[in-house]
């Protein structure tokens, strides 16, 4: 099985590489190269990127900052990451558009669903920035929302681990990797693979989620081709 239209969720931390903060240009270039290979096969790809490598709203709020203000700052951080990805993709020859949920007309288009779909139909990568434009929602939830809005066939969440385990693999060497798992199980067991609201939104719209390790080069192409990589979250809505 291969997919025609997909949404890739990248965390801000994925852009850090071995750094403790900010952006590693080498890592961004490697991601762009993988995405370019996929787009050149005819797959329509949208991307939602986080901002945790620059600013994490929840962390700032826990330190005393107003939560809404902290979240807005985090949204702006995602725009910085989106522009970085756009530049890297266009250096690979891939036409790319950044659509921001917060109006920044000098650097990005406003988010307009029909325009985003048209870009995808023209084989342009669309990067959704600034989250949903609302505080108190994460970029995981944004990824689920945008996937539903653009009629993506699947949501790919790129992480630093191989998938969903029955326990923490860093503390339990015998932890078992799930190949498939249901939305309901993830929610009932409070598995922190994605926010509960993101899982519920995908469940209600019957959008499968594939959680996989971004660090292994070639994994994005493998999951797009439908190979058994990581953990597939799905089941009856």
XYZ file of C-alpha atoms in Angstrom:
237
model
C 0.000 0.000 0.000
C 1.187 3.509 -0.776
C -0.443 6.819 0.005
C -1.368 9.711 -2.260
C -1.789 12.543 0.267
C -0.119 12.495 3.667
C 0.537 14.794 6.592
C 3.890 14.616 8.367
C 4.151 15.905 11.940
C 7.657 17.007 12.900
C 8.569 18.097 16.398
C 10.717 21.157 16.824
C 13.232 18.970 18.644
C 13.658 16.930 15.460
C 15.393 19.943 13.917
C 17.952 20.272 16.730
C 20.055 17.257 15.851
C 22.663 16.836 18.562
C 22.317 20.434 19.695
C 20.504 21.370 22.889
C 18.722 24.327 21.340
C 17.860 25.816 17.978
C 18.291 24.392 14.496
C 20.909 22.081 13.017
C 21.112 22.967 9.294
C 22.529 19.540 8.459
C 19.547 17.744 10.009
C 17.081 20.067 8.285
C 18.813 19.424 4.958
C 18.613 15.656 5.471
C 14.883 15.856 6.234
C 14.358 18.031 3.165
C 16.192 15.518 0.994
C 13.942 12.698 2.206
C 10.787 14.743 1.678
C 11.994 15.742 -1.798
C 12.485 12.086 -2.751
C 8.907 11.347 -1.702
C 7.343 14.344 -3.432
C 9.204 13.474 -6.632
C 7.341 10.139 -6.685
C 4.036 12.037 -6.929
C 2.955 11.939 -3.268
C 1.206 15.062 -1.989
C 2.719 16.066 1.352
C 1.788 18.578 4.017
C 3.864 19.185 7.129
C 3.063 20.473 10.609
C 6.106 21.481 12.600
C 6.422 22.193 16.323
C 8.521 24.848 18.018
C 9.952 23.131 21.086
C 13.533 23.562 19.885
C 13.117 27.326 20.288
C 10.332 27.888 22.814
C 7.923 25.574 24.600
C 4.781 27.285 25.834
C 3.818 24.682 28.441
C 7.257 24.854 30.043
C 7.171 28.660 30.176
C 3.678 28.596 31.658
C 4.784 26.190 34.378
C 7.476 28.728 35.288
C 4.862 31.422 35.827
C 4.223 32.963 32.411
C 0.629 33.480 31.336
C -0.311 30.316 29.447
C -1.972 32.022 26.500
C 0.977 34.379 26.047
C 3.422 31.481 26.271
C 1.488 29.513 23.676
C 1.445 32.433 21.249
C 5.219 32.753 21.577
C 5.497 29.033 20.855
C 3.359 29.473 17.737
C 5.745 32.134 16.461
C 8.630 29.719 17.045
C 6.932 27.220 14.723
C 6.909 29.848 11.969
C 10.688 30.155 12.281
C 11.017 26.396 11.878
C 8.583 26.351 8.959
C 10.545 29.004 7.079
C 13.740 27.048 7.705
C 12.164 23.901 6.274
C 10.783 25.834 3.323
C 14.224 27.138 2.435
C 15.763 23.660 2.699
C 13.043 22.118 0.518
C 13.335 24.767 -2.145
C 17.083 24.202 -2.233
C 16.132 20.635 -3.190
C 13.967 22.006 -6.005
C 10.633 21.391 -4.268
C 8.073 24.250 -4.498
C 6.914 24.918 -0.948
C 4.359 27.176 0.692
C 4.156 28.147 4.356
C 0.666 28.819 5.648
C 0.447 30.440 9.060
C -2.569 30.347 11.365
C -1.364 33.729 12.676
C -1.269 36.366 9.944
C 2.314 37.162 8.903
C 1.759 38.297 5.342
C 5.377 39.371 4.777
C 6.689 35.818 5.231
C 3.784 33.380 4.910
C 0.349 32.914 3.443
C -2.623 32.896 5.800
C -4.049 29.440 6.375
C -6.822 28.898 3.832
C -7.997 25.325 3.490
C -8.979 25.425 -0.179
C -5.741 27.150 -1.136
C -3.741 24.548 0.779
C -5.490 21.738 -1.072
C -4.847 23.452 -4.398
C -1.142 23.739 -3.574
C -1.058 20.025 -2.799
C -2.791 19.199 -6.070
C -0.035 21.158 -7.838
C 2.564 19.025 -6.012
C 3.735 21.801 -3.733
C 4.640 20.939 -0.158
C 2.524 22.904 2.294
C 3.957 23.617 5.754
C 1.349 24.589 8.328
C 2.812 26.968 10.901
C 1.635 28.746 14.063
C -0.288 25.728 15.275
C -4.042 26.141 15.101
C -3.734 29.838 15.900
C -5.257 29.243 19.331
C -3.583 28.865 22.728
C -4.098 25.722 24.831
C -3.789 23.477 21.759
C -0.630 21.615 20.793
C 0.848 21.055 17.366
C -0.137 17.377 17.692
C -3.769 18.468 17.757
C -3.067 20.868 14.892
C -1.633 17.995 12.865
C -4.794 15.934 13.398
C -6.980 18.926 12.557
C -5.124 19.808 9.360
C -5.017 16.153 8.300
C -8.804 16.039 8.555
C -9.224 19.367 6.767
C -7.075 18.471 3.749
C -8.431 14.902 3.524
C -5.048 13.321 4.224
C -5.087 9.549 4.090
C -2.741 9.178 7.044
C -0.922 11.165 9.718
C 2.750 10.368 10.232
C 4.290 11.380 13.536
C 8.080 11.411 13.374
C 9.642 10.835 16.803
C 12.936 9.939 18.454
C 11.813 6.373 19.261
C 10.824 3.393 17.119
C 7.117 3.555 17.959
C 4.740 2.818 20.833
C 5.926 0.442 23.547
C 4.041 -1.246 26.368
C 6.532 0.360 28.783
C 9.449 2.766 28.672
C 12.184 1.113 26.560
C 14.824 3.295 28.202
C 14.122 1.795 31.617
C 12.800 -1.618 30.581
C 15.020 -3.534 28.123
C 12.178 -6.041 27.645
C 9.655 -3.412 26.554
C 7.532 -4.640 23.646
C 6.946 -2.553 20.544
C 3.356 -2.525 19.320
C 3.023 -3.021 15.554
C -0.628 -1.997 15.648
C -2.791 -0.507 18.364
C -6.270 0.997 18.547
C -7.194 4.611 19.237
C -9.283 3.428 22.176
C -6.378 1.580 23.765
C -4.120 4.617 23.480
C -6.753 6.779 25.158
C -7.824 4.299 27.831
C -4.247 3.505 28.828
C -3.251 7.177 28.641
C -0.302 6.364 26.415
C 1.481 9.633 25.760
C 2.225 9.054 22.105
C 0.168 12.088 21.114
C -2.260 14.366 22.885
C -5.598 12.773 23.682
C -7.413 15.406 21.645
C -5.293 14.552 18.588
C -5.966 10.832 18.986
C -9.709 11.436 19.415
C -9.837 13.699 16.371
C -8.124 11.087 14.219
C -10.408 8.387 15.599
C -13.538 10.397 14.843
C -12.355 11.043 11.274
C -10.895 7.560 10.744
C -7.381 8.854 10.037
C -4.696 6.256 10.799
C -1.580 7.421 12.634
C 1.874 5.968 12.092
C 4.428 6.725 14.804
C 8.004 6.049 13.710
C 11.644 6.914 14.301
C 12.808 9.891 12.249
C 16.465 9.285 13.103
C 16.696 6.257 10.835
C 17.234 7.630 7.351
C 14.744 6.383 4.807
C 11.951 5.788 7.310
C 9.762 8.563 5.911
C 9.822 6.931 2.483
C 9.168 3.526 4.027
C 6.057 4.642 5.881
C 4.766 6.477 2.811
C 5.126 3.239 0.837
C 3.071 1.491 3.501
C 5.881 -0.661 4.853
C 5.585 -1.968 8.406
C 7.610 0.662 10.260
C 6.920 1.885 13.782
C 3.424 1.599 15.228
C 0.137 1.959 13.395
C -2.640 3.521 15.492
C -6.072 2.817 14.045
C -9.090 0.635 14.464
C -12.815 1.191 14.502
C -13.669 4.810 15.311
